[in-house]
Short mmCIF file of C-alpha atoms (C1' of nucleotides) and ligand atoms in Angstrom, two decimals:
data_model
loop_
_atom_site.label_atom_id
_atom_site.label_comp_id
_atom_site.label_asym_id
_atom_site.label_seq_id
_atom_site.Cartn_x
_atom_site.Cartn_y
_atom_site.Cartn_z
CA UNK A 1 31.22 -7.79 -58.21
CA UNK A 2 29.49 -4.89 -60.12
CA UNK A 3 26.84 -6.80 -62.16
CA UNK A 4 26.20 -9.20 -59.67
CA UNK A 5 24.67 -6.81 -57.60
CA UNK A 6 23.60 -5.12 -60.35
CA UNK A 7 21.14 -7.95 -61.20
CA UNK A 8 20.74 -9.14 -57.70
CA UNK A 9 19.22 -5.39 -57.19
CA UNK A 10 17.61 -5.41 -60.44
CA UNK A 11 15.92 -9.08 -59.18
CA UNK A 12 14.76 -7.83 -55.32
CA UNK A 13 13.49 -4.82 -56.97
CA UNK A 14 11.23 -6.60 -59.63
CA UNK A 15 10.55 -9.06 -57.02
CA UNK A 16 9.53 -6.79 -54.03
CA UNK A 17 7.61 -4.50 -56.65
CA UNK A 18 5.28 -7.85 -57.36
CA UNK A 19 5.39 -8.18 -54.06
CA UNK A 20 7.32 -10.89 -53.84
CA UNK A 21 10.48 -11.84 -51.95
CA UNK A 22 14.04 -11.89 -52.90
CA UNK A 23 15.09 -15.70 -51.39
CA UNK A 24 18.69 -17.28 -52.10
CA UNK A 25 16.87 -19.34 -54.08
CA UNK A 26 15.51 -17.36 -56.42
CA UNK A 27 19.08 -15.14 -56.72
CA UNK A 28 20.98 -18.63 -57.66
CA UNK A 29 18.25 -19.64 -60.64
CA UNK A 30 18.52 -16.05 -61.43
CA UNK A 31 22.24 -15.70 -61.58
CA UNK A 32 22.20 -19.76 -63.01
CA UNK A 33 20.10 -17.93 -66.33
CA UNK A 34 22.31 -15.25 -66.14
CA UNK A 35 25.52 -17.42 -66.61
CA UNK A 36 25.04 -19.36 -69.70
CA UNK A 37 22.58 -18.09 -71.59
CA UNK A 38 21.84 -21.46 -73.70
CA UNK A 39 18.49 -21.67 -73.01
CA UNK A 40 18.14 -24.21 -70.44
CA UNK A 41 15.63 -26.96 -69.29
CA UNK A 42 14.34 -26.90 -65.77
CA UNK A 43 16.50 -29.82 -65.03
CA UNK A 44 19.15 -28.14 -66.42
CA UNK A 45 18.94 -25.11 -63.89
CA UNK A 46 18.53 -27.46 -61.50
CA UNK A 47 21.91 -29.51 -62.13
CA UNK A 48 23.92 -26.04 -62.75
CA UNK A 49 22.30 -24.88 -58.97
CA UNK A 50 22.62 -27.96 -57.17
CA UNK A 51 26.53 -27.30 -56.65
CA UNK A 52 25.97 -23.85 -55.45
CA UNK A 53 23.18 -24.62 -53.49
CA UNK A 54 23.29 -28.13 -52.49
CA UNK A 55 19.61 -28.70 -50.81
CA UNK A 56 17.84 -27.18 -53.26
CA UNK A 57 14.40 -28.94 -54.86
CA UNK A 58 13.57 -29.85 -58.56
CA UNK A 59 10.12 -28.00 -57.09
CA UNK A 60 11.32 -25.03 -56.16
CA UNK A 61 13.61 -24.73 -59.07
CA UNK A 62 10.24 -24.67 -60.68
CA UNK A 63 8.84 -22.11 -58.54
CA UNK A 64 11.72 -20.04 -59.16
CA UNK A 65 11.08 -20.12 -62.84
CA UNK A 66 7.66 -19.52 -62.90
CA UNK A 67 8.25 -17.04 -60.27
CA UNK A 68 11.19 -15.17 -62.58
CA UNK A 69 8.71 -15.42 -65.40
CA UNK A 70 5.62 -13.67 -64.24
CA UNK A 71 8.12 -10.75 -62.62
CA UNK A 72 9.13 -10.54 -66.21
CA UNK A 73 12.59 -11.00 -65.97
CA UNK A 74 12.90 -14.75 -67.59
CA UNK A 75 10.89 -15.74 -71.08
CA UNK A 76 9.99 -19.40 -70.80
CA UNK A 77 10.22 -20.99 -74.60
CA UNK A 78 8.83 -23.86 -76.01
CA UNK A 79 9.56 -26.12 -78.84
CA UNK A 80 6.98 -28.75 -79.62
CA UNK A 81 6.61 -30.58 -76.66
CA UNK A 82 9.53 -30.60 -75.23
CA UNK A 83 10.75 -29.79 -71.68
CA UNK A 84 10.29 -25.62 -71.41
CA UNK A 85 13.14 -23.89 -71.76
CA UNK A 86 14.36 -20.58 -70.46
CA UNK A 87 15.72 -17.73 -71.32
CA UNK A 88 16.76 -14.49 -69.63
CA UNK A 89 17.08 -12.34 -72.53
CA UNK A 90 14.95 -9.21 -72.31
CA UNK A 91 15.23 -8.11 -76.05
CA UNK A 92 13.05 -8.63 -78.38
CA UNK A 93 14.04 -11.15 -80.10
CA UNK A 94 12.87 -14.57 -81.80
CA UNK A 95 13.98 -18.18 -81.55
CA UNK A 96 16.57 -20.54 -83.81
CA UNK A 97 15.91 -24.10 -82.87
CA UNK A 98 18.77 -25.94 -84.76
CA UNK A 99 17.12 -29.52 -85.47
CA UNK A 100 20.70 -30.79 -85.80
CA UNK A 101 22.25 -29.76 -82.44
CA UNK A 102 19.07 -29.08 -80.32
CA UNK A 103 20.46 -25.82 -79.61
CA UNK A 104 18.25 -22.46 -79.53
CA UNK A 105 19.51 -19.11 -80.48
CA UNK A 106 18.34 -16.02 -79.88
CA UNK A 107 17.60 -13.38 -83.34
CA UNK A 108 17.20 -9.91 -82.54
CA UNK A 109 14.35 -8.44 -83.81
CA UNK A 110 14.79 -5.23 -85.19
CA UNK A 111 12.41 -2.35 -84.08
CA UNK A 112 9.49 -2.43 -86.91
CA UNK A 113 9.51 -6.18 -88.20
CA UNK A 114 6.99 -7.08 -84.94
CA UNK A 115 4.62 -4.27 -85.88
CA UNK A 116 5.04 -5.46 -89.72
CA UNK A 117 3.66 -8.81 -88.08
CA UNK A 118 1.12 -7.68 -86.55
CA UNK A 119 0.15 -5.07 -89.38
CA UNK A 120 -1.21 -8.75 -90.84
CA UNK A 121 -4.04 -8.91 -88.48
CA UNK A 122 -7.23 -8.41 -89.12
CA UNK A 123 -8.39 -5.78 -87.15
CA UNK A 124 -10.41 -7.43 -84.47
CA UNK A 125 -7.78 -9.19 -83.34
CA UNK A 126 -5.69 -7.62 -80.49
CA UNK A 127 -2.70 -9.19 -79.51
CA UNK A 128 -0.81 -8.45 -76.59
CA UNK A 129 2.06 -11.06 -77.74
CA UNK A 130 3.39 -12.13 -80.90
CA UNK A 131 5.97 -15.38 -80.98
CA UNK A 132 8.34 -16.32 -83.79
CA UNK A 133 10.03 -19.53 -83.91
CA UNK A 134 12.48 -20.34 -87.21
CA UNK A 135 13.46 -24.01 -87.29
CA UNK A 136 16.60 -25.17 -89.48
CA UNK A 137 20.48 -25.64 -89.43
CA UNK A 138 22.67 -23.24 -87.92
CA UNK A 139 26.43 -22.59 -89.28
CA UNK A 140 27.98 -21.95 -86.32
CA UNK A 141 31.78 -20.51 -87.10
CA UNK A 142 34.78 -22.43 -85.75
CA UNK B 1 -19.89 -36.03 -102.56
CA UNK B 2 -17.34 -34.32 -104.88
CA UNK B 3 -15.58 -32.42 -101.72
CA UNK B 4 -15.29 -35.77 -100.20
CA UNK B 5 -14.14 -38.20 -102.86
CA UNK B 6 -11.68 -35.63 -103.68
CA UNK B 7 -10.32 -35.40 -100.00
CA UNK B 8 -9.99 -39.31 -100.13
CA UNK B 9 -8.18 -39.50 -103.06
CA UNK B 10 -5.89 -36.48 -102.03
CA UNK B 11 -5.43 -38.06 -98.90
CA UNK B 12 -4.86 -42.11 -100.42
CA UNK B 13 -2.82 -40.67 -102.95
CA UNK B 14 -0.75 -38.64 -100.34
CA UNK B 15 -0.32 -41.84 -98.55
CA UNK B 16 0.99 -44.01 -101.08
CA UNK B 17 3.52 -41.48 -102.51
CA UNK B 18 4.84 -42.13 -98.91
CA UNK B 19 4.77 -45.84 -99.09
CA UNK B 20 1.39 -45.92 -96.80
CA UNK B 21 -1.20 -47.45 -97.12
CA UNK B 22 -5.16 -45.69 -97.21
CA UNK B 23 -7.19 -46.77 -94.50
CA UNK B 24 -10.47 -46.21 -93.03
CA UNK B 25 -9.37 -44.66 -90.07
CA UNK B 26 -6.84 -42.03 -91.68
CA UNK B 27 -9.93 -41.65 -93.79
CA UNK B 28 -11.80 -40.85 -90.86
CA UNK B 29 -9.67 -38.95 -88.65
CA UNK B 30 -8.58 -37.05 -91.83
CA UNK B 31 -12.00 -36.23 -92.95
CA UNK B 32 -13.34 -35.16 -89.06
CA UNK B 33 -10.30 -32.31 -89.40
CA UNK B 34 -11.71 -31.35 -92.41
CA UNK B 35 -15.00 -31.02 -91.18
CA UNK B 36 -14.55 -28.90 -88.65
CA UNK B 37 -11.32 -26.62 -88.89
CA UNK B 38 -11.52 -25.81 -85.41
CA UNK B 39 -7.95 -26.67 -84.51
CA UNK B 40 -9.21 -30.26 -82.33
CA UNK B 41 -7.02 -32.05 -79.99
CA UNK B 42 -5.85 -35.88 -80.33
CA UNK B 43 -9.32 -36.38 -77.53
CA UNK B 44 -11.25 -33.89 -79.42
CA UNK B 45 -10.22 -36.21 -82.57
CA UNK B 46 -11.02 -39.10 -80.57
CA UNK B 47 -14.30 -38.32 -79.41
CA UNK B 48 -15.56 -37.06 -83.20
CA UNK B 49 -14.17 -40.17 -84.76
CA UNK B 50 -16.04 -42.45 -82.58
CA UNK B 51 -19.61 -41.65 -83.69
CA UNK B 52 -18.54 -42.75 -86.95
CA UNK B 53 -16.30 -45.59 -85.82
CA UNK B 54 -16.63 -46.77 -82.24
CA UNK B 55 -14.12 -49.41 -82.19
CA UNK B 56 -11.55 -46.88 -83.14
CA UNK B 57 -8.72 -46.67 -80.47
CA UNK B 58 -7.19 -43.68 -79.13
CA UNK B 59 -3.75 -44.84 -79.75
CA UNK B 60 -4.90 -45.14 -83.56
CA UNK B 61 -6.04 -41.82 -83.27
CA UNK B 62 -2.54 -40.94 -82.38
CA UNK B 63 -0.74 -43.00 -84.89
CA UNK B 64 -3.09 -41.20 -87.42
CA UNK B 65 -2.79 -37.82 -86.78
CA UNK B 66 0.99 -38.29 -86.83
CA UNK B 67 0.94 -40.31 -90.17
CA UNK B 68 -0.94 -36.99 -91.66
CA UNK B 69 1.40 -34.96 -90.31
CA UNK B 70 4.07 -36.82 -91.93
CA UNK B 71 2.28 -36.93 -95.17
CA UNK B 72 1.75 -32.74 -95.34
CA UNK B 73 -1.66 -33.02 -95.15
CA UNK B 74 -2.38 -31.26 -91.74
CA UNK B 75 -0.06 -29.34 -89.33
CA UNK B 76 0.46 -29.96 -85.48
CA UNK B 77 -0.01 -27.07 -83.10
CA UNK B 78 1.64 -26.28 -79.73
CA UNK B 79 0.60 -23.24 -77.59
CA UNK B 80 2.67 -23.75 -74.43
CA UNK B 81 2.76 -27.43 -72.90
CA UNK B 82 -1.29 -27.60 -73.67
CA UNK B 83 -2.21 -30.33 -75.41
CA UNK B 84 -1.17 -30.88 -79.69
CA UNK B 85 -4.02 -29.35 -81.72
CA UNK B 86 -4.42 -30.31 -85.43
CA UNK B 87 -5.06 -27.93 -88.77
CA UNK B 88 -5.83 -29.39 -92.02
CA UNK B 89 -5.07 -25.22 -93.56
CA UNK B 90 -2.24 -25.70 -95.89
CA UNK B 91 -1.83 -21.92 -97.02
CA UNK B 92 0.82 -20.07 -95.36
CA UNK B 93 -0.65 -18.78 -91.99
CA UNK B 94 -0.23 -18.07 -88.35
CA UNK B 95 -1.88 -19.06 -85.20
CA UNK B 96 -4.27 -16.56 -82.97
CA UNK B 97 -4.18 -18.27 -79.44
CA UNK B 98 -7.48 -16.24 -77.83
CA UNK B 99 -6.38 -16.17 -73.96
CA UNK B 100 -10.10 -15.85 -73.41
CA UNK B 101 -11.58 -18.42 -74.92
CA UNK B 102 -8.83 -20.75 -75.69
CA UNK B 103 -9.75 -20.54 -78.96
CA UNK B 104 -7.81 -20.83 -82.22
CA UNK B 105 -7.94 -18.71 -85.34
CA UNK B 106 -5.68 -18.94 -88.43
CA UNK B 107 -4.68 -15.71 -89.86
CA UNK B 108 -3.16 -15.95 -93.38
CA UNK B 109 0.15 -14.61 -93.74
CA UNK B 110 0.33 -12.62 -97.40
CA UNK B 111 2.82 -14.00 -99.56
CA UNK B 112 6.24 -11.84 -98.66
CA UNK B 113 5.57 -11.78 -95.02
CA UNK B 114 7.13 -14.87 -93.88
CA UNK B 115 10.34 -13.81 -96.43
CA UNK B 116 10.44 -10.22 -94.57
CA UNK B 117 10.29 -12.34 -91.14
CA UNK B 118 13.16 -14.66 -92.75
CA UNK B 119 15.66 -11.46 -93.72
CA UNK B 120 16.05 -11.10 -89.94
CA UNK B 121 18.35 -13.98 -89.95
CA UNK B 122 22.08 -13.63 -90.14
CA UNK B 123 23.12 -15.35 -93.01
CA UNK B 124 24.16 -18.17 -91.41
CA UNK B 125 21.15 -19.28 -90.40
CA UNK B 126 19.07 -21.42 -92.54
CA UNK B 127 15.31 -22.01 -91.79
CA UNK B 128 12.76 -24.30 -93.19
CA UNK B 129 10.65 -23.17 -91.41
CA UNK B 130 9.08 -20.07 -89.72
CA UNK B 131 6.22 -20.18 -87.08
CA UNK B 132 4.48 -17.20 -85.59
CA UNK B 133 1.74 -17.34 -82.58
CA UNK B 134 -0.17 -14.21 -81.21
CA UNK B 135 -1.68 -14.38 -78.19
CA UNK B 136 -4.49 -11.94 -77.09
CA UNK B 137 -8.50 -11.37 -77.30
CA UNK B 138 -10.00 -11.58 -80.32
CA UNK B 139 -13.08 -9.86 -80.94
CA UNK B 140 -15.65 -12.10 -82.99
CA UNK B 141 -18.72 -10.49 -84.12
CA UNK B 142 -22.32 -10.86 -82.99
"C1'" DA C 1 -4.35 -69.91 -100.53
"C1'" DG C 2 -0.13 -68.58 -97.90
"C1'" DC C 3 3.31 -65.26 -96.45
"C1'" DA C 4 5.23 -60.84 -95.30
"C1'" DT C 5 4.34 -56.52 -93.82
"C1'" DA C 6 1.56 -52.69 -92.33
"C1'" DT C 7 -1.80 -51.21 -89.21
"C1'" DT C 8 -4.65 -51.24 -85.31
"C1'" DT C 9 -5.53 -52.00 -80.59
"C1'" DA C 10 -5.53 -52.15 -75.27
"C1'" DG C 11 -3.03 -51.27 -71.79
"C1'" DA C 12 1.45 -50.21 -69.57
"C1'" DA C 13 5.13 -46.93 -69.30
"C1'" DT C 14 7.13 -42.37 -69.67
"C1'" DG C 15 8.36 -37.79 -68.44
"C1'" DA C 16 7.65 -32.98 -67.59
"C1'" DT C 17 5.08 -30.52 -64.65
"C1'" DT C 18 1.89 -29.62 -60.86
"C1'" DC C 19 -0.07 -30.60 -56.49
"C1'" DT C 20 -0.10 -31.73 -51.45
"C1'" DA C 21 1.10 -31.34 -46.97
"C1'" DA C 22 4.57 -30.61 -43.85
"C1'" DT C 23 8.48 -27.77 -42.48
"C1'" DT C 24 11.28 -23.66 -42.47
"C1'" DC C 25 11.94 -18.89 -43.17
"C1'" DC C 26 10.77 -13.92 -42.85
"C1'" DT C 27 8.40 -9.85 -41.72
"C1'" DT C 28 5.83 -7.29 -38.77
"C1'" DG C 29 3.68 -5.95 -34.53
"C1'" DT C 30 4.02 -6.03 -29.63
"C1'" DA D 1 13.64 -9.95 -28.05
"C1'" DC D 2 9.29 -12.62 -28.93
"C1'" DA D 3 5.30 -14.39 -31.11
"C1'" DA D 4 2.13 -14.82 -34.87
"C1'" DG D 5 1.02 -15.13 -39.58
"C1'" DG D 6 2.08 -15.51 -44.11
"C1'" DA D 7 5.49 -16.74 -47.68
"C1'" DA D 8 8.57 -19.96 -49.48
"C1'" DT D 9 10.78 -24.37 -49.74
"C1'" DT D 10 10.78 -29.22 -49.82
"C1'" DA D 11 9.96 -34.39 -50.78
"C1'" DG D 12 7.17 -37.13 -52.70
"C1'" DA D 13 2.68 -38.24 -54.84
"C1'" DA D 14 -0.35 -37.26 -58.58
"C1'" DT D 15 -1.48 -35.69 -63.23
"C1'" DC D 16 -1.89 -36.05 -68.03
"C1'" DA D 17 -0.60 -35.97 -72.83
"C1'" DT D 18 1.94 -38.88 -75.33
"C1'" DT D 19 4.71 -42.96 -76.54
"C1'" DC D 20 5.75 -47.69 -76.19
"C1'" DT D 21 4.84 -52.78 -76.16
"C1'" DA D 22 3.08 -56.83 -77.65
"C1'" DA D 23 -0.55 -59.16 -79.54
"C1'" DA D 24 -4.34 -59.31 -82.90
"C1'" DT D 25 -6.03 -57.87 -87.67
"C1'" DA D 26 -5.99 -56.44 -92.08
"C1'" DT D 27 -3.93 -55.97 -96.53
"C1'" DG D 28 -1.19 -56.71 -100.68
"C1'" DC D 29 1.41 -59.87 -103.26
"C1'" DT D 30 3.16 -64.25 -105.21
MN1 MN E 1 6.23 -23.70 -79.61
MN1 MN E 2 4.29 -22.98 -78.99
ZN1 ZN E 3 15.89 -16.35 -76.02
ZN1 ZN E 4 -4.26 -23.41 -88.40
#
DNA sequence: AGCATATTTAGAATGATTCTAATTCCTTGT
DNA sequence: ACAAGGAATTAGAATCATTCTAAATATGCT
C-alpha cells in the first residue's frame, strides 16, 4: 500500500523532526483525515477511529489533532463557534461553508490572490497568516 | 449630542424596520460599541454597560448584542474558539488578530478587493459573504 | 384600564475543549 | 535483557462562553 506508507513516512518524519513520536494513534487520526477529506469535527474523527482502533479516547483524539496541527500537517478551521473542524489539505486554499448543507469546501487559491490580500495592509502590519472564509450556497452537480 | 441622537435614531429606527422594539439597553449596549471600537467581548460589554446601568443582566447583554447583529448594525467576530468580539464598522473591512497583544485592528478592504477574492470561486459557488483574518504583530507607533 | 406581546432577568443547562492524575508505552543507557 | 525516565494515552472532572428556561417587567394597543 504505496501511499499509505507514503504518508505514514511523511507523518514519523514530521513527527520525529518536532521531536515527537509516531504512536498508532496518531497514524489512525492521520490516515482517518486522510480518508474523507470532509472536514471533520473532533467527534467525528473520533467515531470514524473508534472501529479501527477500538480503545481509543475522545482525549487523545484531541491530542492527536492538536498534535497533527502544530507538526503542520492538519489545518484546524473554524466557523463561528462551532465545534473545530479539520482539514488535511496542505494547499493553499480558502474555505466554502455552505449554510444550507453545513458542508465546507476547500477553494484553491491561486498563487498571487494571497499577496493581492495582503498588498491591502498597511505597512506596519506583518502578518504571518491570512484566512479567507466565503459563506453561501453551493451547487453541487448530480 | 448630535453624534448621539443620531446613533439612537439609527439604531430605533433599525429596530423597528425589524419589528423590534428600541430599548434602553440596546441603547446602551449599542452606544458602549460605539464608544469604544475596540472590538469588546459579550463581558467586556457587560462590564462597560454596568456603570451606566447596573441592574443590566448579562444574559440581556447577550440577547442585545445578538438583536444588533440581526439588525446590521454591528458585526460578530470569531478568532479561533476565543470568545465573540463585537464591531460597530460597517465599511467593508478585515480583521488584524495581533498574536501579541490579542489585539484587534480593522483594516479596510478597497472597494474591488473582496470582488477579486470572490473570482476565485468556481462558478458554482455563490457567496454572500467573504471574511478574511490576518494574524501576526502589528507594529503601532510610539 | 386591560390584554397581548416583547423584553429582561437570574440561574440552570449545554457542549466543545482542556485539565488532572493515573497508567501504559517507548527509548535509552547499563 | 533490565531498569529508569520521559512521552503518550486514558477516563473522568473541570472550564467557560453561550444558550435555555421560566418567571417578572415593560410596552404598545384597543
Ligand atoms: Mn472563523
Ligand atoms: Mn475565525
Ligand atoms: Zn480545507
Ligand atoms: Zn471590525
Amino acid at each position: 500500500m504505496v501511499s499509505n506508507s507514503d504518508s505514514s513516512g511523511a507523518l514519523a518524519q514530521r513527527l520525529s523532526d518536532s521531536g515527537l513520536r509516531s504512536t498508532p494513534q496518531r497514524e489512525v487520526i492521520y490516515s482517518v483525515l486522510l480518508k474523507k477529506r470532509d472536514h471533520p469535527t473532533a467527534e467525528d474523527v473520533f467515531a470514524r477511529a473508534k472501529p479501527e482502533m477500538p480503545m481509543i479516547s475522545l482525549a487523545t483524539v484531541y491530542n492527536c489533532l492538536e498534535t497533527l496541527v502544530q507538526c503542520n500537517l492538519v489545518r484546524a478551521v473554524n466557523f463561528e463557534r462551532g465545534p473545530t473542524r479539520y482539514c488535511p489539505n496542505l494547499r493553499p486554499h480558502a474555505h466554502f461553508h455552505d449554510e444550507q448543507t453545513g458542508a465546507t469546501h476547500d477553494i484553491d487559491l491561486p498563487a498571487g490572490v494571497l499577496d493581492q490580500v495582503k498588498s491591502v495592509l498597511p505597512v506596519n502590519f506583518d502578518a504571518a497568516s491570512v484566512e479567507i472564509i466565503f459563506r453561501g450556497k453551493a451547487r453541487t452537480e448530480t
